[in-house]
Amino acid sequence: MEMRDRRRTAARGRWALWMGSTSWGLSTSKPKLLAYALFSAPYSFVVFLLPFYIFEVGGDKAAVGISFAMYALAIVVFRPAAGWLADAVGRRVTNIAGGVALAVAMAVLGISTELLHIYTALFLAGVGSSLINVAMIAYVSDVGGLENPALYSKMRIAAALGAVGGGLSIPAAYVLSKVWGYAAAFKALAVAMSLTTVVALALVPEETARLALRHKSGDVAAAFCITAMGFFIGAATGVYGPQILPYIYAKFSLSPFAAVLVYLPAVVAWLIGPKLARPTALSAITGGALMSAALVAMYHSPNPALFSAVWLAESLGFAIVSTSLDQALSRHVKGAYWGRGYGVYQSVYNMGYALGAAASGFLPNPFYTALLPLVAFFALAAICQGSRRISLTGSPAPRLGLG
């Protein structure tokens, strides 16, 4: 009896080792995300304050679209290489390199005086984002994301909390602009964001045991479907995303800071949406449908309060669909190639975003135009999920099936 119990204990230990149990020290299931949260702080600063700074230096809504297209272009070019780097030299080194690039980008904004400086800064920010995001999502996969998709949700929530912290730059800009003017206030806060990023470098997590090594199978067709779906979601968000603040600024005659306040309720979506996501086609389609309905309602909203409520719904849908695709991809890419897999996926996503953003400033109705790539997204999701060859839902390790 005693011998049988020992054999059972040994068998459980071997199974735990294979599955990456925390008791064997291979999977923490507690990713260290503080550095990632701090790296996310410049997001709110750039998205919500940069458009109005562009107006200060003589740009227009087309320049706003081009600025964000430069950011996405850098991601298209560098993210596959970032994925290779994350696999080849490790998540930590890649993260640190990305943090340095992001800090330099914010410093360039801090000394900028013309549109060319802004375009350069956004391109550098895209390089930093490429390195940071690929390294972090591969790191989360390493520490147990394959068995526990909720870890990807925690990663998204950490980024959202960092963005909320970065949102403190908005009231700070309001106060400082009263004393120095908007342009000087923006540049001072850009320097502060650069220093915050430097602090985050000391908090980058150590390299992890490669749980990726035990996941030795994947499916190219399913990974291709997920990546193509990401392209159409990226194209949709690129078409309307950069133009939301200029749109409500003009439509409702709001001050820049009042326009930003309309967005604030949407922050809640990024604390809830990732928790609702699942690595399934149904989850991704549900998120896309919510985005589509919200885009129509955003264009027809008669006042800022209703627009703010609908923006919350749009953000919730986007949080669900983007997290769902993140969760699904790791199930169809070999673990040894997680960094490269995410690098290619995010590059393709941002190729769509760059194309949409570059065109966004020339479109009379970016909200309705964004529905076109979303229709393509739905069609592709239905084809992929309906195929006998492809299923976006995989099973956890050791073998990721297609059913």
Short mmCIF file of C-alpha atoms in Angstrom, two decimals:
data_model
loop_
_atom_site.label_atom_id
_atom_site.label_comp_id
_atom_site.label_asym_id
_atom_site.label_seq_id
_atom_site.Cartn_x
_atom_site.Cartn_y
_atom_site.Cartn_z
CA MET A 1 0.00 0.00 0.00
CA GLU A 2 2.80 2.36 0.96
CA MET A 3 4.72 1.50 -2.22
CA ARG A 4 1.63 2.23 -4.36
CA ASP A 5 1.20 5.63 -2.68
CA ARG A 6 4.82 6.45 -3.42
CA ARG A 7 4.38 5.54 -7.07
CA ARG A 8 1.25 7.73 -7.24
CA THR A 9 3.14 10.64 -5.69
CA ALA A 10 6.01 10.20 -8.13
CA ALA A 11 3.58 10.05 -11.07
CA ARG A 12 1.86 13.24 -9.89
CA GLY A 13 5.27 14.91 -9.67
CA ARG A 14 6.19 13.94 -13.22
CA TRP A 15 2.82 15.20 -14.50
CA ALA A 16 3.24 18.46 -12.58
CA LEU A 17 6.70 18.86 -14.08
CA TRP A 18 5.30 18.34 -17.60
CA MET A 19 2.46 20.78 -17.08
CA GLY A 20 4.67 23.42 -15.45
CA SER A 21 3.15 23.35 -11.97
CA THR A 22 4.18 26.11 -9.58
CA SER A 23 5.24 23.47 -7.04
CA TRP A 24 8.05 22.43 -9.39
CA GLY A 25 9.26 25.98 -9.90
CA LEU A 26 8.65 25.99 -13.63
CA SER A 27 5.55 28.17 -13.77
CA THR A 28 4.86 30.96 -11.33
CA SER A 29 1.36 31.81 -12.62
CA LYS A 30 2.15 35.18 -11.01
CA PRO A 31 3.73 37.27 -13.74
CA LYS A 32 5.57 40.36 -12.57
CA LEU A 33 3.83 43.13 -14.47
CA LEU A 34 4.81 46.36 -12.68
CA ALA A 35 7.38 47.32 -15.30
CA TYR A 36 4.84 46.68 -18.05
CA ALA A 37 2.32 48.91 -16.27
CA LEU A 38 4.85 51.75 -16.10
CA PHE A 39 5.83 51.25 -19.74
CA SER A 40 2.12 51.68 -20.56
CA ALA A 41 1.86 55.08 -18.84
CA PRO A 42 2.92 57.12 -21.92
CA TYR A 43 -0.04 55.63 -23.83
CA SER A 44 -2.63 57.95 -22.29
CA PHE A 45 -0.28 60.91 -22.53
CA VAL A 46 0.33 60.43 -26.25
CA VAL A 47 -3.16 59.39 -27.31
CA PHE A 48 -5.04 62.12 -25.47
CA LEU A 49 -2.65 65.08 -25.44
CA LEU A 50 -0.57 64.68 -28.61
CA PRO A 51 -3.36 65.57 -31.12
CA PHE A 52 -3.78 68.98 -29.54
CA TYR A 53 -0.01 69.52 -29.43
CA ILE A 54 0.09 68.76 -33.15
CA PHE A 55 -2.46 71.54 -33.65
CA GLU A 56 -0.20 73.84 -31.59
CA VAL A 57 2.75 73.31 -33.95
CA GLY A 58 0.63 73.92 -37.05
CA GLY A 59 -0.60 70.43 -37.93
CA ASP A 60 -4.14 69.36 -38.81
CA LYS A 61 -6.19 66.18 -38.46
CA ALA A 62 -4.29 64.63 -41.37
CA ALA A 63 -1.04 65.19 -39.44
CA VAL A 64 -2.63 63.46 -36.45
CA GLY A 65 -3.37 60.42 -38.59
CA ILE A 66 0.13 60.40 -40.08
CA SER A 67 1.70 60.61 -36.61
CA PHE A 68 -0.08 57.52 -35.39
CA ALA A 69 0.58 55.83 -38.72
CA MET A 70 4.33 56.37 -38.12
CA TYR A 71 3.97 54.58 -34.79
CA ALA A 72 2.19 51.68 -36.42
CA LEU A 73 4.68 51.61 -39.32
CA ALA A 74 7.56 51.09 -36.89
CA ILE A 75 5.66 48.19 -35.37
CA VAL A 76 5.06 46.64 -38.79
CA VAL A 77 8.77 46.84 -39.60
CA PHE A 78 10.31 45.95 -36.24
CA ARG A 79 7.92 43.65 -34.44
CA PRO A 80 8.89 40.43 -36.28
CA ALA A 81 12.55 41.19 -35.45
CA ALA A 82 11.51 41.92 -31.86
CA GLY A 83 9.87 38.50 -31.71
CA TRP A 84 13.04 36.86 -33.01
CA LEU A 85 15.07 38.76 -30.40
CA ALA A 86 12.75 37.69 -27.58
CA ASP A 87 13.19 34.04 -28.59
CA ALA A 88 16.93 34.29 -29.28
CA VAL A 89 18.30 36.35 -26.39
CA GLY A 90 15.43 36.33 -23.90
CA ARG A 91 12.46 38.32 -22.70
CA ARG A 92 14.37 40.49 -20.21
CA VAL A 93 16.98 41.86 -22.63
CA THR A 94 14.27 42.57 -25.20
CA ASN A 95 12.14 44.35 -22.61
CA ILE A 96 15.03 46.55 -21.50
CA ALA A 97 15.91 47.48 -25.09
CA GLY A 98 12.27 48.45 -25.66
CA GLY A 99 12.19 50.55 -22.50
CA VAL A 100 15.28 52.47 -23.59
CA ALA A 101 13.74 53.18 -27.01
CA LEU A 102 10.50 54.36 -25.39
CA ALA A 103 12.38 56.65 -22.99
CA VAL A 104 14.27 58.22 -25.92
CA ALA A 105 10.99 58.68 -27.83
CA MET A 106 9.44 60.61 -24.94
CA ALA A 107 12.59 62.71 -24.62
CA VAL A 108 12.38 63.61 -28.32
CA LEU A 109 8.79 64.77 -27.79
CA GLY A 110 10.09 66.83 -24.87
CA ILE A 111 12.39 68.84 -27.15
CA SER A 112 10.19 68.80 -30.28
CA THR A 113 9.33 71.98 -32.14
CA GLU A 114 7.90 70.74 -35.44
CA LEU A 115 5.98 67.88 -37.03
CA LEU A 116 9.13 66.06 -38.19
CA HIS A 117 10.23 65.71 -34.56
CA ILE A 118 6.84 64.31 -33.63
CA TYR A 119 6.90 61.79 -36.47
CA THR A 120 10.39 60.69 -35.38
CA ALA A 121 9.30 60.33 -31.76
CA LEU A 122 6.25 58.27 -32.67
CA PHE A 123 8.38 56.00 -34.86
CA LEU A 124 10.82 55.45 -31.97
CA ALA A 125 7.87 54.79 -29.65
CA GLY A 126 6.71 52.14 -32.10
CA VAL A 127 10.13 50.48 -31.97
CA GLY A 128 10.01 50.47 -28.17
CA SER A 129 6.46 49.15 -28.16
CA SER A 130 7.49 46.37 -30.54
CA LEU A 131 10.19 45.13 -28.20
CA ILE A 132 8.21 45.55 -24.98
CA ASN A 133 4.92 44.02 -26.05
CA VAL A 134 6.32 40.97 -27.79
CA ALA A 135 8.63 40.26 -24.86
CA MET A 136 5.86 40.65 -22.29
CA ILE A 137 3.26 38.50 -24.00
CA ALA A 138 5.87 35.77 -24.59
CA TYR A 139 6.88 36.09 -20.92
CA VAL A 140 3.26 35.66 -19.82
CA SER A 141 3.00 32.58 -22.03
CA ASP A 142 6.20 31.27 -20.41
CA VAL A 143 4.87 31.54 -16.88
CA GLY A 144 1.61 29.71 -17.51
CA GLY A 145 -0.61 31.60 -19.95
CA LEU A 146 -1.18 28.51 -22.06
CA GLU A 147 -2.91 26.64 -19.24
CA ASN A 148 -4.42 29.76 -17.69
CA PRO A 149 -5.62 32.27 -20.33
CA ALA A 150 -6.63 34.62 -17.51
CA LEU A 151 -2.96 35.59 -17.24
CA TYR A 152 -3.26 37.38 -20.58
CA SER A 153 -6.21 39.24 -19.10
CA LYS A 154 -4.06 40.24 -16.11
CA MET A 155 -1.44 41.54 -18.52
CA ARG A 156 -4.03 43.66 -20.32
CA ILE A 157 -5.39 44.97 -17.03
CA ALA A 158 -1.86 45.89 -15.88
CA ALA A 159 -1.45 47.89 -19.09
CA ALA A 160 -4.81 49.57 -18.48
CA LEU A 161 -3.84 50.51 -14.93
CA GLY A 162 -0.59 51.94 -16.24
CA ALA A 163 -2.52 53.94 -18.82
CA VAL A 164 -4.80 55.23 -16.05
CA GLY A 165 -1.71 56.34 -14.14
CA GLY A 166 -0.42 58.01 -17.27
CA GLY A 167 -3.77 59.77 -17.47
CA LEU A 168 -2.67 61.93 -14.55
CA SER A 169 -0.78 63.86 -17.20
CA ILE A 170 -4.12 65.21 -18.42
CA PRO A 171 -5.01 67.32 -15.35
CA ALA A 172 -1.32 68.14 -14.98
CA ALA A 173 -1.29 69.50 -18.53
CA TYR A 174 -4.39 71.54 -17.76
CA VAL A 175 -2.78 73.18 -14.72
CA LEU A 176 0.60 73.75 -16.34
CA SER A 177 -0.94 75.15 -19.51
CA LYS A 178 -2.49 77.95 -17.48
CA VAL A 179 1.01 79.02 -16.46
CA TRP A 180 3.27 78.05 -19.37
CA GLY A 181 0.89 77.51 -22.28
CA TYR A 182 -0.13 74.18 -23.77
CA ALA A 183 3.00 73.48 -25.84
CA ALA A 184 5.40 74.01 -22.93
CA ALA A 185 3.20 71.94 -20.60
CA PHE A 186 3.09 69.08 -23.09
CA LYS A 187 6.87 69.03 -23.53
CA ALA A 188 7.51 69.11 -19.77
CA LEU A 189 5.20 66.13 -19.28
CA ALA A 190 6.91 64.27 -22.13
CA VAL A 191 10.17 64.55 -20.19
CA ALA A 192 8.38 63.26 -17.07
CA MET A 193 7.15 60.25 -19.08
CA SER A 194 10.70 59.60 -20.22
CA LEU A 195 11.90 59.54 -16.62
CA THR A 196 9.05 57.20 -15.62
CA THR A 197 10.12 54.79 -18.33
CA VAL A 198 13.72 54.88 -17.09
CA VAL A 199 12.50 53.94 -13.60
CA ALA A 200 10.59 50.99 -15.06
CA LEU A 201 13.82 49.54 -16.47
CA ALA A 202 14.88 48.53 -12.96
CA LEU A 203 11.63 46.56 -12.53
CA VAL A 204 11.79 44.38 -15.64
CA PRO A 205 11.28 40.74 -14.55
CA GLU A 206 14.11 38.25 -14.62
CA GLU A 207 14.33 35.64 -17.33
CA THR A 208 11.97 32.69 -16.75
CA ALA A 209 12.31 28.96 -17.18
CA ARG A 210 11.29 28.19 -20.72
CA LEU A 211 7.89 26.58 -20.33
CA ALA A 212 7.64 27.19 -24.05
CA LEU A 213 9.98 24.26 -24.61
CA ARG A 214 7.39 21.68 -23.60
CA HIS A 215 4.83 22.95 -26.12
CA LYS A 216 6.15 21.38 -29.29
CA SER A 217 3.16 21.44 -31.65
CA GLY A 218 1.24 24.11 -33.49
CA ASP A 219 -1.02 24.70 -36.46
CA VAL A 220 -0.02 27.12 -39.19
CA ALA A 221 -3.51 27.39 -40.71
CA ALA A 222 -5.16 28.41 -37.44
CA ALA A 223 -2.34 30.84 -36.61
CA PHE A 224 -2.71 32.37 -40.08
CA CYS A 225 -6.45 32.85 -39.53
CA ILE A 226 -5.90 34.56 -36.18
CA THR A 227 -3.23 36.81 -37.68
CA ALA A 228 -5.44 37.76 -40.63
CA MET A 229 -8.31 38.55 -38.26
CA GLY A 230 -5.91 40.81 -36.36
CA PHE A 231 -5.19 42.73 -39.60
CA PHE A 232 -8.85 43.66 -40.06
CA ILE A 233 -9.31 44.64 -36.42
CA GLY A 234 -6.19 46.79 -36.73
CA ALA A 235 -7.49 48.42 -39.91
CA ALA A 236 -10.81 49.24 -38.25
CA THR A 237 -9.24 50.81 -35.15
CA GLY A 238 -6.76 52.73 -37.30
CA VAL A 239 -9.57 54.31 -39.32
CA TYR A 240 -11.50 55.74 -36.38
CA GLY A 241 -9.14 55.67 -33.39
CA PRO A 242 -6.89 58.67 -34.14
CA GLN A 243 -9.87 60.81 -35.14
CA ILE A 244 -12.13 60.36 -32.11
CA LEU A 245 -10.75 63.25 -30.05
CA PRO A 246 -10.57 65.71 -32.98
CA TYR A 247 -14.12 64.64 -33.92
CA ILE A 248 -15.71 65.36 -30.55
CA TYR A 249 -13.55 68.45 -30.16
CA ALA A 250 -15.06 69.86 -33.34
CA LYS A 251 -18.61 68.46 -33.10
CA PHE A 252 -19.36 69.49 -29.53
CA SER A 253 -17.12 72.59 -29.40
CA LEU A 254 -15.28 71.16 -26.41
CA SER A 255 -12.02 72.39 -25.01
CA PRO A 256 -9.15 69.88 -25.37
CA PHE A 257 -9.45 68.88 -21.73
CA ALA A 258 -13.23 68.55 -21.82
CA ALA A 259 -12.82 66.30 -24.87
CA VAL A 260 -10.48 64.06 -22.90
CA LEU A 261 -12.95 63.86 -20.00
CA VAL A 262 -15.51 62.34 -22.37
CA TYR A 263 -13.20 59.34 -22.69
CA LEU A 264 -12.56 58.67 -19.00
CA PRO A 265 -15.52 56.28 -18.41
CA ALA A 266 -14.13 54.06 -21.19
CA VAL A 267 -11.16 53.24 -18.95
CA VAL A 268 -13.48 50.93 -17.00
CA ALA A 269 -13.80 48.74 -20.10
CA TRP A 270 -10.11 47.82 -19.93
CA LEU A 271 -10.52 46.63 -16.36
CA ILE A 272 -13.48 44.41 -17.27
CA GLY A 273 -13.19 43.46 -20.96
CA PRO A 274 -10.04 41.32 -20.70
CA LYS A 275 -11.69 39.24 -17.97
CA LEU A 276 -14.58 38.44 -20.32
CA ALA A 277 -12.33 37.31 -23.17
CA ARG A 278 -11.88 33.65 -24.09
CA PRO A 279 -9.60 32.04 -26.72
CA THR A 280 -12.55 31.28 -29.00
CA ALA A 281 -13.99 32.62 -32.24
CA LEU A 282 -17.31 33.33 -30.48
CA SER A 283 -15.59 35.60 -27.98
CA ALA A 284 -13.75 37.49 -30.73
CA ILE A 285 -16.92 37.87 -32.83
CA THR A 286 -18.90 39.10 -29.81
CA GLY A 287 -16.30 41.77 -29.15
CA GLY A 288 -16.29 42.81 -32.82
CA ALA A 289 -20.09 43.02 -32.89
CA LEU A 290 -20.08 45.29 -29.85
CA MET A 291 -17.50 47.51 -31.54
CA SER A 292 -19.60 47.73 -34.71
CA ALA A 293 -22.79 48.75 -32.94
CA ALA A 294 -20.90 51.30 -30.86
CA LEU A 295 -19.29 52.92 -33.91
CA VAL A 296 -22.68 53.63 -35.47
CA ALA A 297 -23.96 55.03 -32.18
CA MET A 298 -20.83 57.17 -31.71
CA TYR A 299 -21.40 58.97 -34.99
CA HIS A 300 -25.04 59.68 -34.15
CA SER A 301 -24.56 60.63 -30.48
CA PRO A 302 -26.20 64.03 -29.98
CA ASN A 303 -24.26 65.10 -26.88
CA PRO A 304 -20.97 64.39 -25.08
CA ALA A 305 -22.60 62.35 -22.29
CA LEU A 306 -24.14 59.83 -24.67
CA PHE A 307 -20.96 59.72 -26.75
CA SER A 308 -19.01 58.91 -23.58
CA ALA A 309 -21.35 56.04 -22.72
CA VAL A 310 -21.09 54.59 -26.22
CA TRP A 311 -17.31 54.96 -26.16
CA LEU A 312 -17.33 52.75 -23.08
CA ALA A 313 -19.15 50.06 -25.08
CA GLU A 314 -16.70 50.38 -27.99
CA SER A 315 -13.73 50.02 -25.66
CA LEU A 316 -15.30 46.99 -24.00
CA GLY A 317 -15.77 45.29 -27.37
CA PHE A 318 -12.21 46.05 -28.45
CA ALA A 319 -10.79 44.80 -25.13
CA ILE A 320 -12.64 41.51 -25.58
CA VAL A 321 -11.68 40.86 -29.19
CA SER A 322 -8.03 41.86 -28.85
CA THR A 323 -7.50 39.78 -25.70
CA SER A 324 -9.29 36.81 -27.29
CA LEU A 325 -6.90 36.85 -30.24
CA ASP A 326 -3.89 37.09 -27.91
CA GLN A 327 -5.13 34.10 -25.94
CA ALA A 328 -5.85 32.03 -29.04
CA LEU A 329 -2.54 32.56 -30.81
CA SER A 330 -0.31 30.82 -28.25
CA ARG A 331 -2.38 27.67 -28.66
CA HIS A 332 -1.46 27.36 -32.32
CA VAL A 333 2.21 28.41 -32.35
CA LYS A 334 5.05 26.17 -31.15
CA GLY A 335 6.37 27.41 -27.83
CA ALA A 336 9.90 27.84 -29.15
CA TYR A 337 8.47 30.40 -31.59
CA TRP A 338 6.09 32.29 -29.30
CA GLY A 339 8.07 35.53 -29.57
CA ARG A 340 8.24 35.30 -33.36
CA GLY A 341 4.60 34.24 -33.59
CA TYR A 342 3.42 37.23 -31.59
CA GLY A 343 5.84 39.46 -33.47
CA VAL A 344 4.36 38.52 -36.83
CA TYR A 345 0.78 38.74 -35.51
CA GLN A 346 1.29 42.21 -34.04
CA SER A 347 3.15 43.37 -37.14
CA VAL A 348 0.23 42.36 -39.35
CA TYR A 349 -2.26 43.91 -36.92
CA ASN A 350 -0.38 47.19 -36.99
CA MET A 351 -0.02 47.07 -40.76
CA GLY A 352 -3.79 47.26 -40.81
CA TYR A 353 -3.74 50.03 -38.20
CA ALA A 354 -1.11 52.02 -40.12
CA LEU A 355 -3.12 51.88 -43.34
CA GLY A 356 -6.28 52.91 -41.52
CA ALA A 357 -4.60 55.71 -39.57
CA ALA A 358 -2.90 57.16 -42.65
CA ALA A 359 -6.27 57.34 -44.41
CA SER A 360 -8.29 58.41 -41.38
CA GLY A 361 -7.67 62.14 -41.70
CA PHE A 362 -9.04 62.18 -45.24
CA LEU A 363 -12.28 60.31 -44.56
CA PRO A 364 -15.52 62.26 -44.05
CA ASN A 365 -16.96 59.58 -41.75
CA PRO A 366 -14.29 57.35 -40.19
CA PHE A 367 -16.85 55.61 -37.95
CA TYR A 368 -18.86 54.19 -40.83
CA THR A 369 -15.76 53.49 -42.92
CA ALA A 370 -14.37 51.36 -40.06
CA LEU A 371 -17.32 48.99 -40.48
CA LEU A 372 -15.87 47.73 -43.78
CA PRO A 373 -12.82 45.98 -42.27
CA LEU A 374 -15.01 44.73 -39.43
CA VAL A 375 -17.31 43.02 -41.96
CA ALA A 376 -14.22 41.34 -43.44
CA PHE A 377 -13.20 40.31 -39.91
CA PHE A 378 -16.58 38.63 -39.29
CA ALA A 379 -16.48 36.82 -42.62
CA LEU A 380 -12.98 35.50 -42.00
CA ALA A 381 -13.82 34.40 -38.46
CA ALA A 382 -16.85 32.48 -39.76
CA ILE A 383 -14.81 30.82 -42.50
CA CYS A 384 -11.99 29.83 -40.14
CA GLN A 385 -14.29 28.48 -37.45
CA GLY A 386 -16.53 26.71 -39.95
CA SER A 387 -13.64 24.91 -41.64
CA ARG A 388 -13.03 21.31 -40.64
CA ARG A 389 -9.34 22.01 -40.95
CA ILE A 390 -9.24 25.03 -38.67
CA SER A 391 -10.55 25.84 -35.23
CA LEU A 392 -9.51 28.89 -33.26
CA THR A 393 -10.05 27.02 -30.02
CA GLY A 394 -7.13 24.78 -29.11
CA SER A 395 -6.62 22.51 -26.13
CA PRO A 396 -3.86 23.17 -23.60
CA ALA A 397 -0.51 21.41 -23.53
CA PRO A 398 0.89 18.93 -24.34
CA ARG A 399 -0.96 18.58 -27.66
CA LEU A 400 -2.90 21.52 -29.07
CA GLY A 401 -5.63 20.02 -31.17
CA LEU A 402 -7.85 21.74 -33.64
CA GLY A 403 -11.17 20.84 -32.09
#
